[in-house]
PDB file of C-alpha atoms in Angstrom:
ATOM      1  CA  UNK X   1     -59.359-146.210 -34.359  1.00 51.00           C
ATOM      2  CA  UNK X   2     -58.116-147.716 -31.115  1.00 53.00           C
ATOM      3  CA  UNK X   3     -56.270-144.539 -30.096  1.00 56.00           C
ATOM      4  CA  UNK X   4     -59.137-142.130 -30.777  1.00 61.00           C
ATOM      5  CA  UNK X   5     -60.475-140.361 -27.682  1.00 63.00           C
ATOM      6  CA  UNK X   6     -63.936-140.781 -29.222  1.00 65.00           C
ATOM      7  CA  UNK X   7     -63.554-144.580 -29.245  1.00 57.00           C
ATOM      8  CA  UNK X   8     -64.242-146.064 -25.810  1.00 53.00           C
ATOM      9  CA  UNK X   9     -63.514-149.583 -27.074  1.00 53.00           C
ATOM     10  CA  UNK X  10     -60.488-151.619 -26.140  1.00 54.00           C
ATOM     11  CA  UNK X  11     -59.264-152.409 -29.607  1.00 56.00           C
ATOM     12  CA  UNK X  12     -59.852-154.525 -32.621  1.00 61.00           C
ATOM     13  CA  UNK X  13     -62.405-157.325 -32.350  1.00 60.00           C
ATOM     14  CA  UNK X  14     -60.218-159.657 -34.396  1.00 59.00           C
ATOM     15  CA  UNK X  15     -57.269-159.109 -32.057  1.00 60.00           C
ATOM     16  CA  UNK X  16     -59.025-158.891 -28.703  1.00 62.00           C
ATOM     17  CA  UNK X  17     -62.007-161.160 -29.329  1.00 62.00           C
ATOM     18  CA  UNK X  18     -59.850-164.129 -30.165  1.00 62.00           C
ATOM     19  CA  UNK X  19     -57.834-163.698 -26.995  1.00 64.00           C
ATOM     20  CA  UNK X  20     -60.659-163.350 -24.486  1.00 66.00           C
ATOM     21  CA  UNK X  21     -63.106-166.104 -25.407  1.00 68.00           C
ATOM     22  CA  UNK X  22     -63.869-169.205 -23.394  1.00 77.00           C
ATOM     23  CA  UNK X  23     -64.513-172.750 -24.550  1.00 83.00           C
ATOM     24  CA  UNK X  24     -68.161-172.062 -25.404  1.00 84.00           C
ATOM     25  CA  UNK X  25     -67.099-169.465 -27.951  1.00 80.00           C
ATOM     26  CA  UNK X  26     -64.472-171.671 -29.604  1.00 83.00           C
ATOM     27  CA  UNK X  27     -66.120-171.394 -33.050  1.00 87.00           C
ATOM     28  CA  UNK X  28     -66.055-167.595 -32.815  1.00 82.00           C
ATOM     29  CA  UNK X  29     -62.459-167.632 -31.549  1.00 79.00           C
ATOM     30  CA  UNK X  30     -61.445-169.960 -34.368  1.00 83.00           C
ATOM     31  CA  UNK X  31     -63.113-167.728 -36.951  1.00 84.00           C
ATOM     32  CA  UNK X  32     -61.440-164.588 -35.590  1.00 80.00           C
ATOM     33  CA  UNK X  33     -58.067-166.345 -35.498  1.00 78.00           C
ATOM     34  CA  UNK X  34     -58.537-167.468 -39.106  1.00 84.00           C
ATOM     35  CA  UNK X  35     -59.395-163.918 -40.173  1.00 83.00           C
ATOM     36  CA  UNK X  36     -56.339-162.548 -38.357  1.00 80.00           C
ATOM     37  CA  UNK X  37     -54.099-165.153 -39.984  1.00 84.00           C
ATOM     38  CA  UNK X  38     -55.622-164.364 -43.385  1.00 89.00           C
ATOM     39  CA  UNK X  39     -54.751-160.692 -42.895  1.00 86.00           C
ATOM     40  CA  UNK X  40     -51.168-161.623 -42.055  1.00 85.00           C
ATOM     41  CA  UNK X  41     -50.957-163.863 -45.104  1.00 92.00           C
ATOM     42  CA  UNK X  42     -52.305-161.096 -47.334  1.00 94.00           C
ATOM     43  CA  UNK X  43     -49.675-158.685 -45.998  1.00 90.00           C
ATOM     44  CA  UNK X  44     -46.906-161.240 -46.479  1.00 92.00           C
ATOM     45  CA  UNK X  45     -48.030-161.917 -50.043  1.00 97.00           C
ATOM     46  CA  UNK X  46     -48.101-158.192 -50.770  1.00 95.00           C
ATOM     47  CA  UNK X  47     -44.558-157.802 -49.456  1.00 92.00           C
ATOM     48  CA  UNK X  48     -43.515-160.801 -51.583  1.00 95.00           C
ATOM     49  CA  UNK X  49     -44.895-159.057 -54.692  1.00 96.00           C
ATOM     50  CA  UNK X  50     -43.163-155.829 -53.732  1.00 93.00           C
ATOM     51  CA  UNK X  51     -39.862-157.687 -53.305  1.00 93.00           C
ATOM     52  CA  UNK X  52     -40.328-159.461 -56.641  1.00 95.00           C
ATOM     53  CA  UNK X  53     -41.023-156.092 -58.312  1.00 94.00           C
ATOM     54  CA  UNK X  54     -37.814-154.629 -56.863  1.00 91.00           C
ATOM     55  CA  UNK X  55     -39.462-152.450 -54.214  1.00 90.00           C
ATOM     56  CA  UNK X  56     -37.712-154.356 -51.437  1.00 87.00           C
ATOM     57  CA  UNK X  57     -34.229-155.854 -51.428  1.00 87.00           C
ATOM     58  CA  UNK X  58     -33.916-159.564 -52.242  1.00 89.00           C
ATOM     59  CA  UNK X  59     -32.960-160.401 -48.650  1.00 88.00           C
ATOM     60  CA  UNK X  60     -36.032-158.701 -47.122  1.00 87.00           C
ATOM     61  CA  UNK X  61     -38.217-161.206 -45.286  1.00 89.00           C
ATOM     62  CA  UNK X  62     -41.894-160.637 -46.208  1.00 90.00           C
ATOM     63  CA  UNK X  63     -43.119-162.714 -43.253  1.00 88.00           C
ATOM     64  CA  UNK X  64     -41.068-160.671 -40.764  1.00 85.00           C
ATOM     65  CA  UNK X  65     -42.298-157.424 -42.305  1.00 86.00           C
ATOM     66  CA  UNK X  66     -45.920-158.581 -42.093  1.00 86.00           C
ATOM     67  CA  UNK X  67     -45.497-159.562 -38.441  1.00 83.00           C
ATOM     68  CA  UNK X  68     -44.012-156.168 -37.593  1.00 82.00           C
ATOM     69  CA  UNK X  69     -47.017-154.402 -39.111  1.00 80.00           C
ATOM     70  CA  UNK X  70     -49.609-156.577 -37.371  1.00 77.00           C
ATOM     71  CA  UNK X  71     -47.983-156.239 -33.950  1.00 77.00           C
ATOM     72  CA  UNK X  72     -48.887-152.546 -33.908  1.00 80.00           C
ATOM     73  CA  UNK X  73     -52.600-153.401 -33.656  1.00 75.00           C
ATOM     74  CA  UNK X  74     -51.891-155.377 -30.489  1.00 74.00           C
ATOM     75  CA  UNK X  75     -49.974-152.448 -29.025  1.00 78.00           C
ATOM     76  CA  UNK X  76     -52.921-150.169 -29.815  1.00 77.00           C
ATOM     77  CA  UNK X  77     -55.342-152.594 -28.195  1.00 72.00           C
ATOM     78  CA  UNK X  78     -53.119-152.715 -25.112  1.00 71.00           C
ATOM     79  CA  UNK X  79     -53.503-148.977 -24.645  1.00 77.00           C
ATOM     80  CA  UNK X  80     -50.527-147.416 -26.414  1.00 81.00           C
ATOM     81  CA  UNK X  81     -51.159-143.798 -27.245  1.00 88.00           C
ATOM     82  CA  UNK X  82     -51.181-142.455 -30.783  1.00 88.00           C
ATOM     83  CA  UNK X  83     -47.834-140.745 -30.089  1.00 91.00           C
ATOM     84  CA  UNK X  84     -46.331-144.012 -28.840  1.00 89.00           C
ATOM     85  CA  UNK X  85     -47.554-145.857 -31.938  1.00 87.00           C
ATOM     86  CA  UNK X  86     -46.086-143.160 -34.185  1.00 88.00           C
ATOM     87  CA  UNK X  87     -42.743-143.541 -32.404  1.00 87.00           C
ATOM     88  CA  UNK X  88     -42.947-147.317 -32.875  1.00 83.00           C
ATOM     89  CA  UNK X  89     -43.532-146.857 -36.595  1.00 85.00           C
ATOM     90  CA  UNK X  90     -40.745-144.275 -36.845  1.00 83.00           C
ATOM     91  CA  UNK X  91     -38.351-146.686 -35.139  1.00 79.00           C
ATOM     92  CA  UNK X  92     -39.424-149.591 -37.336  1.00 79.00           C
ATOM     93  CA  UNK X  93     -38.863-147.521 -40.458  1.00 79.00           C
ATOM     94  CA  UNK X  94     -35.227-146.910 -39.472  1.00 79.00           C
ATOM     95  CA  UNK X  95     -34.637-150.630 -39.998  1.00 78.00           C
ATOM     96  CA  UNK X  96     -37.066-151.104 -42.893  1.00 79.00           C
ATOM     97  CA  UNK X  97     -35.331-152.581 -45.931  1.00 82.00           C
ATOM     98  CA  UNK X  98     -34.785-150.230 -48.830  1.00 80.00           C
ATOM     99  CA  UNK X  99     -35.002-151.115 -52.478  1.00 69.00           C
ATOM    100  CA  UNK X 100     -31.725-151.977 -54.213  1.00 63.00           C
TER     101      UNK X 100
END
């Protein structure tokens, strides 16, 4: 986990690796970007199913919800503490759509 004191790394390879590569590593960057996009699509599709099943209100935007979840990994990679990430999640949940 990016916020673990036992983890000296700087975050998720899929997030950070795609940002920091040069032209020679374009195939790697492209692969990491595709994997990151696929994760976002999978989240969006899951939120779409949840909305269709009545777990989210009809006006909930699955794409926006997926983006809000994935942005937390970037915050973690940028050095946010576990406490800061928990506060971010707590704040996000205050605006999270509720089922009808």
